[in-house]
Coordinates of C-alpha atoms in Angstrom, one line a residue:
X8 CA -3.3 17.7 -21.3
X9 CA -7.0 17.6 -22.1
X10 CA -9.1 15.2 -20.0
X11 CA -9.8 12.0 -21.9
X12 CA -11.3 8.5 -21.5
X13 CA -8.5 7.2 -19.3
X14 CA -9.3 5.4 -16.1
X15 CA -6.4 5.3 -13.6
X16 CA -6.2 1.9 -11.8
X17 CA -4.1 2.1 -8.7
X18 CA -2.7 -1.2 -7.4
X19 CA -2.3 -0.9 -3.6
X20 CA -2.0 -4.5 -2.4
X21 CA 1.7 -4.8 -1.7
X22 CA 3.2 -5.4 1.7
X23 CA 6.5 -3.5 1.2
X24 CA 8.5 -5.8 3.4
X25 CA 11.8 -4.5 2.2
X26 CA 11.1 -1.2 4.0
X27 CA 10.6 -2.9 7.3
X28 CA 10.4 -1.8 10.1
X29 CA 8.6 1.3 8.8
X30 CA 6.4 -0.7 6.5
X31 CA 4.2 -3.4 8.1
X32 CA 1.6 -5.8 6.8
X33 CA -1.3 -3.7 8.3
X34 CA 0.3 -0.4 7.2
X35 CA 2.6 -1.0 4.2
X36 CA 4.7 1.6 2.4
X37 CA 2.1 2.9 0.0
X38 CA 0.2 4.4 3.0
X39 CA 3.3 6.0 4.6
X40 CA 4.8 9.5 4.1
X41 CA 8.2 8.3 2.8
X42 CA 9.0 11.5 0.9
X43 CA 7.3 14.8 1.1
X44 CA 4.2 15.7 3.0
X45 CA 1.8 13.1 1.5
X46 CA 1.7 9.3 1.4
X47 CA 2.8 7.4 -1.7
X48 CA -0.9 6.5 -2.4
X49 CA -1.8 10.2 -2.2
X50 CA 1.0 11.2 -4.5
X51 CA 0.0 8.7 -7.0
X52 CA -3.7 9.8 -6.8
X53 CA -2.5 13.4 -7.2
X54 CA -0.7 12.6 -10.5
X55 CA -4.0 11.3 -12.0
X56 CA -5.8 14.6 -11.4
X57 CA -6.5 16.3 -14.8
X58 CA -5.6 13.2 -16.8
X59 CA -9.2 12.1 -17.4
X60 CA -12.8 12.8 -16.8
X61 CA -13.0 9.4 -15.1
X62 CA -12.1 9.1 -11.4
X63 CA -9.5 6.5 -10.4
X64 CA -10.2 3.0 -9.1
X65 CA -8.1 1.4 -6.4
X66 CA -7.6 -2.3 -5.8
X67 CA -6.4 -3.2 -2.3
X68 CA -6.4 -5.8 0.4
X69 CA -9.6 -5.9 2.5
X70 CA -7.7 -5.0 5.6
X71 CA -6.6 -1.7 4.1
X72 CA -10.0 -0.5 2.8
X73 CA -10.5 2.2 5.4
X74 CA -6.9 3.5 5.0
X75 CA -7.5 3.9 1.3
X76 CA -10.8 5.7 1.8
X77 CA -9.5 8.0 4.4
X78 CA -6.3 9.0 2.5
X79 CA -8.4 9.7 -0.7
X80 CA -10.7 11.8 1.4
X81 CA -7.8 13.7 2.9
X82 CA -6.4 14.3 -0.6
X83 CA -9.9 15.5 -1.7
X84 CA -10.0 13.0 -4.6
X85 CA -13.2 11.1 -5.5
X86 CA -12.8 7.4 -6.4
X87 CA -14.6 5.4 -9.0
X88 CA -14.5 2.4 -6.6
X89 CA -12.3 0.6 -4.1
X90 CA -12.2 -3.1 -5.0
X91 CA -11.3 -5.3 -2.1
X92 CA -9.4 -8.5 -2.6
X93 CA -9.7 -11.1 0.2
X94 CA -6.1 -12.1 -0.5
X95 CA -3.6 -11.2 -3.2
X96 CA -3.5 -12.9 -6.5
X97 CA -1.0 -10.5 -8.2
X98 CA -1.7 -7.9 -10.8
X99 CA -3.2 -9.8 -13.8
X100 CA -6.4 -10.8 -11.9
X101 CA -6.7 -7.4 -10.2
X102 CA -6.7 -5.4 -13.4
X103 CA -8.9 -8.0 -15.2
X104 CA -11.6 -7.6 -12.6
X105 CA -11.6 -3.8 -13.0
X106 CA -11.8 -4.2 -16.7
X107 CA -14.7 -6.6 -16.5
X108 CA -16.5 -4.4 -14.0
X109 CA -16.3 -1.6 -16.5
X110 CA -17.4 -3.9 -19.3
X111 CA -20.5 -4.8 -17.3
X112 CA -21.3 -1.1 -17.1
X113 CA -21.0 -0.8 -20.9
X114 CA -17.7 1.1 -20.7
X115 CA -14.4 0.5 -22.4
X116 CA -11.9 3.0 -21.0
X117 CA -8.2 3.1 -21.5
X118 CA -6.8 1.7 -18.3
X119 CA -3.7 3.4 -16.8
X120 CA -2.3 0.8 -14.4
X121 CA -0.1 2.4 -11.7
X122 CA 1.5 0.8 -8.6
X123 CA 0.6 3.1 -5.7
X124 CA 4.1 3.1 -4.1
X125 CA 6.3 4.5 -6.9
X126 CA 8.0 7.9 -6.8
X127 CA 7.8 10.1 -9.9
X128 CA 10.0 13.2 -9.8
X129 CA 8.7 15.0 -12.8
X130 CA 4.9 15.2 -12.9
X131 CA 4.7 17.3 -16.1
X132 CA 6.8 14.8 -18.0
X133 CA 4.7 12.0 -16.5
X134 CA 1.6 13.6 -18.0
X135 CA 3.4 13.9 -21.4
X136 CA 4.3 10.3 -21.5
X137 CA 0.8 9.2 -20.5
X138 CA -0.5 11.1 -23.5
X139 CA 1.9 9.2 -25.7
X140 CA 0.9 5.9 -24.1
X141 CA -2.8 6.7 -24.6
X142 CA -2.2 7.2 -28.4
X143 CA -0.4 3.9 -28.7
X144 CA -3.1 2.1 -26.6
X145 CA -5.8 3.6 -28.9
X146 CA -4.0 1.7 -31.8
X147 CA -4.8 -1.6 -30.0
X148 CA -1.4 -2.0 -28.3
X149 CA -0.7 -3.0 -24.7
X150 CA 1.7 -0.4 -23.5
X151 CA 4.3 -0.8 -20.8
X152 CA 6.4 2.1 -19.6
X153 CA 10.1 1.3 -19.7
X154 CA 12.3 3.3 -17.4
X155 CA 15.4 4.7 -19.1
X156 CA 18.1 3.0 -17.1
X157 CA 20.6 5.0 -15.1
X158 CA 22.9 2.1 -14.4
X159 CA 23.3 -1.7 -14.5
X160 CA 20.6 -2.4 -12.0
X161 CA 20.2 -6.2 -11.4
X162 CA 17.0 -5.9 -9.3
X163 CA 14.7 -5.1 -12.3
X164 CA 13.6 -7.0 -15.4
X165 CA 14.4 -5.4 -18.7
X166 CA 12.5 -4.7 -21.9
X167 CA 14.2 -4.7 -25.3
X168 CA 12.8 -2.2 -27.8
X169 CA 12.0 -3.3 -31.3
X170 CA 10.6 -1.4 -34.3
X171 CA 9.6 2.3 -34.0
X172 CA 5.9 3.0 -33.8
X173 CA 6.1 6.7 -34.5
X174 CA 8.3 9.3 -36.2
X175 CA 9.8 10.8 -33.1
X176 CA 10.8 7.4 -31.6
X177 CA 8.7 7.9 -28.5
X178 CA 7.2 4.3 -28.6
X179 CA 8.4 0.9 -29.9
X180 CA 7.2 -2.6 -30.4
X181 CA 8.6 -4.9 -27.6
X182 CA 11.2 -7.2 -29.0
X183 CA 11.4 -9.2 -25.8
X184 CA 11.2 -9.2 -22.0
X185 CA 14.3 -10.3 -20.1
X186 CA 14.4 -11.6 -16.5
X187 CA 16.6 -9.9 -13.9
X188 CA 20.2 -10.2 -15.2
X189 CA 23.6 -10.4 -13.5
X190 CA 25.7 -7.3 -13.4
X191 CA 27.7 -8.0 -16.6
X192 CA 24.6 -8.6 -18.7
X193 CA 22.9 -5.6 -17.2
X194 CA 25.8 -3.4 -18.2
X195 CA 25.6 -4.8 -21.7
X196 CA 21.9 -3.9 -21.8
X197 CA 22.6 -0.3 -20.6
X198 CA 25.5 0.2 -23.1
X199 CA 23.3 -0.9 -26.0
X200 CA 20.8 2.0 -25.4
X201 CA 18.0 -0.3 -26.5
X202 CA 16.8 -1.7 -23.1
X203 CA 14.6 -0.3 -20.4
X204 CA 13.7 -1.2 -16.9
X205 CA 10.3 -2.9 -16.4
X206 CA 8.4 -0.3 -14.3
X207 CA 5.2 -2.3 -13.7
X208 CA 3.1 0.6 -15.2
X209 CA 0.8 -0.2 -18.1
X210 CA -1.7 1.3 -20.4
X211 CA -4.3 -0.4 -22.7
X212 CA -7.9 -0.4 -23.7
X213 CA -9.9 -2.6 -21.2
X214 CA -11.3 -4.7 -24.0
X215 CA -7.8 -5.2 -25.5
X216 CA -6.4 -6.5 -22.2
X217 CA -9.3 -8.8 -21.7
X218 CA -9.1 -10.3 -25.2
X219 CA -5.3 -10.9 -24.8
X220 CA -5.8 -12.4 -21.3
X221 CA -8.5 -14.7 -22.5
X222 CA -6.2 -16.0 -25.3
X223 CA -3.1 -16.3 -23.1
X224 CA -4.6 -17.4 -19.7
X225 CA -8.2 -18.5 -20.1
X226 CA -8.0 -20.0 -16.6
X227 CA -7.4 -16.5 -15.0
X228 CA -10.0 -15.0 -17.3
X229 CA -12.7 -17.5 -16.3
X230 CA -11.9 -17.2 -12.6
X231 CA -12.1 -13.4 -12.7
X232 CA -15.3 -13.5 -14.8
X233 CA -17.0 -15.7 -12.1
X234 CA -15.7 -13.4 -9.3
X235 CA -17.0 -10.2 -11.1
X236 CA -20.4 -11.9 -11.6
X237 CA -20.6 -12.2 -7.8
X238 CA -19.2 -8.9 -6.6
X239 CA -21.1 -7.3 -3.7
X240 CA -21.4 -3.7 -2.7
X241 CA -20.4 -2.8 0.9
X242 CA -21.0 0.9 1.4
X243 CA -18.2 2.6 -0.7
X244 CA -16.4 -0.7 -1.4
X245 CA -16.7 -3.5 -3.9
X246 CA -16.0 -6.9 -2.4
X247 CA -14.5 -9.8 -4.4
X248 CA -16.0 -13.2 -3.2
X249 CA -13.3 -15.2 -1.4
X250 CA -14.6 -18.7 -2.3
X251 CA -14.4 -18.0 -6.0
X252 CA -11.3 -15.8 -6.0
X253 CA -9.2 -18.4 -4.2
X254 CA -9.4 -20.6 -7.3
X255 CA -7.8 -17.8 -9.4
X256 CA -4.1 -18.4 -10.4
X257 CA -1.5 -16.0 -8.9
X258 CA 0.1 -14.2 -11.9
X259 CA 1.5 -10.8 -12.9
X260 CA 0.4 -8.9 -16.0
X261 CA 4.0 -9.4 -17.3
X262 CA 3.9 -13.2 -17.2
X263 CA 0.2 -13.7 -18.0
X264 CA -0.2 -11.3 -20.9
X265 CA 2.7 -9.0 -21.8
X266 CA 5.3 -11.7 -22.5
X267 CA 2.8 -13.7 -24.6
X268 CA 1.0 -11.1 -26.7
X269 CA 2.2 -9.9 -30.1
X270 CA 0.8 -6.5 -29.4
X271 CA 3.1 -5.3 -26.6
X272 CA 4.6 -1.8 -26.9
X273 CA 7.1 0.2 -24.8
X274 CA 7.1 3.9 -24.2
X275 CA 10.5 5.0 -22.8
X276 CA 9.9 6.7 -19.4
X277 CA 12.2 9.4 -18.2
X278 CA 10.2 11.2 -15.5
X279 CA 12.4 10.6 -12.5
X280 CA 11.0 7.1 -11.6
X281 CA 12.0 5.2 -8.5
X282 CA 10.1 2.2 -7.1
X283 CA 11.4 2.9 -3.5
X284 CA 11.9 -0.8 -3.2
X285 CA 14.7 -0.8 -0.6
X286 CA 16.3 1.4 1.9
X287 CA 19.2 2.1 -0.5
X288 CA 16.6 3.4 -2.9
X289 CA 15.4 5.7 -0.2
X290 CA 18.9 6.9 0.3
X291 CA 19.2 7.6 -3.4
X292 CA 16.2 10.0 -3.6
X293 CA 16.7 12.0 -0.3
X294 CA 18.7 15.1 0.2
X295 CA 22.1 14.4 1.6
X296 CA 24.7 16.4 3.7
X297 CA 28.3 17.0 2.6
X298 CA 29.3 13.5 3.6
X299 CA 26.5 11.8 1.7
X300 CA 24.4 11.1 4.8
X301 CA 20.6 11.3 5.0
X302 CA 19.3 12.1 8.4
X303 CA 15.5 12.1 9.1
X304 CA 13.9 12.8 12.5
X305 CA 15.7 13.3 15.8
X306 CA 19.2 12.2 14.6
X307 CA 22.8 13.1 15.4
X308 CA 25.4 11.9 12.9
X309 CA 29.1 12.2 13.5
X310 CA 32.0 10.9 11.4
X311 CA 29.7 8.9 9.1
X312 CA 29.6 8.7 5.3
X313 CA 27.0 7.7 2.7
X314 CA 24.5 6.5 5.4
X315 CA 20.7 6.6 5.9
X316 CA 19.6 7.3 9.5
X317 CA 15.9 7.6 10.3
X318 CA 14.4 8.1 13.8
X319 CA 10.7 7.7 14.3
X320 CA 10.2 8.1 18.1
X321 CA 13.5 8.9 19.9
X322 CA 17.0 10.4 19.5
X323 CA 19.3 8.2 17.4
X324 CA 23.0 8.9 17.3
X325 CA 25.5 7.3 14.9
X326 CA 29.3 7.6 15.1
X327 CA 32.0 6.4 12.7
X328 CA 29.7 4.4 10.4
X329 CA 29.9 4.3 6.6
X330 CA 27.4 2.9 4.1
X331 CA 24.8 1.8 6.7
X332 CA 21.1 2.1 7.1
X333 CA 19.7 2.7 10.6
X334 CA 15.9 2.9 10.9
X335 CA 14.2 3.3 14.4
X336 CA 10.5 2.8 15.2
X337 CA 8.8 2.5 18.6
X338 CA 9.1 -1.3 18.7
X339 CA 12.0 -2.2 16.3
X340 CA 15.4 -1.0 15.1
X341 CA 17.1 -2.0 11.8
X342 CA 20.8 -1.7 11.3
X343 CA 22.1 -3.0 8.0
X344 CA 24.9 -2.4 5.5
X345 CA 23.5 -0.4 2.6
X346 CA 24.7 -3.0 0.1
X347 CA 22.7 -5.8 1.9
X348 CA 19.3 -4.1 2.2
X349 CA 17.7 -6.7 -0.1
X350 CA 18.1 -9.1 2.8
X351 CA 15.6 -7.2 4.9
X352 CA 12.9 -9.3 3.3
X353 CA 14.5 -12.4 4.8
X354 CA 14.6 -10.8 8.2
X355 CA 10.9 -10.1 8.0
X356 CA 10.3 -13.8 7.2
X357 CA 12.4 -14.8 10.2
X358 CA 10.4 -12.6 12.5
X359 CA 7.2 -14.1 11.1
X360 CA 8.5 -17.7 11.5
X361 CA 9.3 -16.9 15.1
X362 CA 5.6 -16.0 15.6
X363 CA 6.4 -12.5 16.6
X364 CA 4.1 -9.6 15.6
X365 CA 6.6 -6.8 14.6
X366 CA 6.3 -7.7 10.9
X367 CA 2.5 -7.4 11.0
X368 CA 1.6 -4.2 12.8
X369 CA 3.1 -1.1 14.3
X370 CA 2.6 -0.1 18.0
X371 CA 0.1 2.4 16.6
X372 CA -2.7 0.5 14.8
X373 CA -5.2 2.4 12.5
X374 CA -8.9 1.7 12.5
X375 CA -11.8 3.3 10.5
X376 CA -12.8 5.2 13.7
X377 CA -9.3 6.4 14.6
X378 CA -6.3 4.6 16.0
X379 CA -4.9 3.0 19.2
X380 CA -1.4 2.6 20.5
X381 CA -0.1 0.1 23.1
X382 CA 2.0 2.1 25.6
X383 CA 2.6 -0.6 28.2
X384 CA 1.9 -4.3 28.8
X385 CA 2.7 -7.0 31.2
X386 CA 1.3 -10.1 32.9
X387 CA -2.5 -9.9 32.8
X388 CA -2.7 -6.2 31.7
X389 CA -2.2 -3.8 28.8
X390 CA -2.4 0.0 28.5
X391 CA -3.5 1.7 25.3
X392 CA -3.8 5.3 24.1
X393 CA -7.0 5.5 22.0
X394 CA -8.0 8.3 19.6
X395 CA -11.5 8.4 18.1
X396 CA -12.2 10.8 15.2
X397 CA -15.1 13.3 15.6
X398 CA -18.5 11.7 14.9
X399 CA -17.1 8.1 14.8
X400 CA -17.9 5.1 17.0
X401 CA -16.5 1.7 17.9
X402 CA -18.5 -1.4 17.4
X403 CA -21.0 -2.6 20.0
X404 CA -19.0 -5.4 21.6
X405 CA -18.0 -7.5 24.6
X406 CA -15.0 -9.4 25.9
X407 CA -14.9 -12.8 27.6
X408 CA -11.5 -12.5 29.3
X409 CA -10.8 -8.8 30.2
X410 CA -12.2 -5.8 31.9
X411 CA -11.4 -2.2 30.8
X412 CA -11.0 1.1 32.5
X413 CA -11.4 4.2 30.3
X414 CA -10.0 7.6 31.3
X415 CA -10.8 10.5 29.1
X416 CA -7.8 12.8 28.4
X417 CA -9.2 15.1 25.8
X418 CA -12.7 15.6 24.2
X419 CA -16.0 14.1 25.1
X420 CA -17.0 10.4 25.2
X421 CA -20.4 8.8 25.0
X422 CA -20.2 5.4 26.7
X423 CA -22.8 2.7 26.4
X424 CA -22.5 -0.2 28.9
X425 CA -25.1 -2.9 29.2
X426 CA -27.8 -0.6 27.7
X427 CA -27.0 2.5 29.8
X428 CA -25.4 5.6 28.4
X429 CA -23.2 8.2 30.1
X430 CA -21.3 11.3 28.9
X431 CA -17.7 11.7 30.1
X432 CA -15.4 14.7 29.7
X433 CA -11.8 15.3 30.5
X434 CA -10.4 13.7 33.7
X435 CA -13.5 11.5 34.1
X436 CA -13.4 7.7 33.9
X437 CA -15.6 4.6 33.7
X438 CA -15.3 0.8 34.2
X439 CA -16.3 -1.9 31.7
X440 CA -16.7 -5.3 33.5
X441 CA -15.9 -8.6 31.8
X442 CA -18.8 -9.7 29.7
X443 CA -20.4 -6.3 29.5
X444 CA -21.9 -5.2 26.2
X445 CA -20.3 -1.8 25.5
X446 CA -19.7 0.9 22.9
X447 CA -17.6 4.1 22.7
X448 CA -18.7 7.1 20.6
X449 CA -17.2 10.5 20.0
X450 CA -20.2 12.8 19.7
X451 CA -18.1 16.0 19.6
X452 CA -16.3 18.0 16.9
X453 CA -12.8 17.4 18.3
X454 CA -10.8 14.2 18.5
X455 CA -11.5 12.1 21.6
X456 CA -8.4 10.9 23.4
X457 CA -8.5 8.4 26.2
X458 CA -6.3 5.9 28.1
X459 CA -7.6 2.3 28.3
X460 CA -6.3 -0.1 30.9
X461 CA -7.1 -3.7 30.2
X462 CA -6.9 -6.4 32.9
X463 CA -7.7 -10.0 32.8
X464 CA -6.5 -13.5 31.9
X465 CA -6.2 -12.7 28.2
X466 CA -5.8 -9.3 26.5
X467 CA -5.4 -10.3 22.9
X468 CA -7.1 -8.4 20.1
X469 CA -9.1 -11.5 19.1
X470 CA -11.0 -11.5 22.4
X471 CA -13.9 -9.5 20.9
X472 CA -17.5 -10.3 20.0
X473 CA -19.1 -7.7 17.8
X474 CA -22.9 -7.3 17.8
X475 CA -23.2 -4.1 15.7
X476 CA -20.6 -2.3 13.6
X477 CA -20.9 0.8 11.4
X478 CA -18.0 -0.4 9.2
X479 CA -19.3 -3.9 8.4
X480 CA -16.7 -5.8 10.4
X481 CA -17.6 -9.2 11.9

């Protein structure tokens, strides 16, 4: 496929709560290696290579900006921009702001809108279908890619195809969109051969989308227009102003535009699509043993059938279990019947309502400078394992309620404490008193690993005052 005027727009704002405990608010499924050797975001970015002369844009939550930037860097893919939403307002505003930002630059590309957490099994077929979608979008249509159904799935909305748009029946006008049906109605749709699953992937000229949005939802259009007029550049990121964006309605592209426009078209999509929206979907796509079991990690399975067992940090053994999902992480274990995995989202809500933290973050927390992992905690103390990437530094900061002991395990640490600097190497340590202004830097070419022992009346992450920060955090 020859490069063309397509701009991929990756939507990376979801939380992926149905894949808890692997997916968390601070590190959702699009940033995880669920299948293969790369993350879902990286796989989606990789599919855009060669489609266009234009680099992709990514829209994500502000909290995930450094994860997006780092994963794009690891994949060696340049981005047009990373647009940061202060909070989610669904897909219609996200895409509108990218389209408006391009309009301000005097550009009018064909936008290829892709969720960043979908699995596509056949990349070559994906490219072919994008080419078909581009041709239809060039005719002034708003294209949605409708997945050819493999069964009466009740978890998806459906699209009914209308009149052919070309001779080889590779695109159709949309007759109607249908909400998620019950099993009997879904079977009728599949049997008709004229219905497709709504994939959430779209393709349209930026100006076409904006014109239709302005007609259908002028309130969303106006709110996005005001937000784009007040965008700010923050290093490699484009920030959306929170005070303006909070007034924007929360609406999907489907409801805001596609179900209201008379220019909707559907391209049947048969490239091995899966939205990986549940643990049963993960079971569907993974390689299985002779008894239909998927075993990932340090797992022993005995006398089990059609089950999904995943171990993240320790040995997990299952005996005599059929049709179950078992997922182990360092701080949580999920055991659920494979037919009830849609209820995982309610369990996550229960955890949140109990003011626990396991829905929000993993034991290992990623930061722009590296990561940290809590390895022990108790009354008035906490122990962390900290890794700082080469050349990176933490903010210049202080704590009101805790002191810290740092022991270097690997690499070299440059420590600043109350204006004085010292260089520490392996097996050396230092003490940071309560109230001391301090900073940790890795001046070397290898990762810095250290153990931090915090002690004091309060060891929460919010006991921090930043004075300077390379990454623009307050």
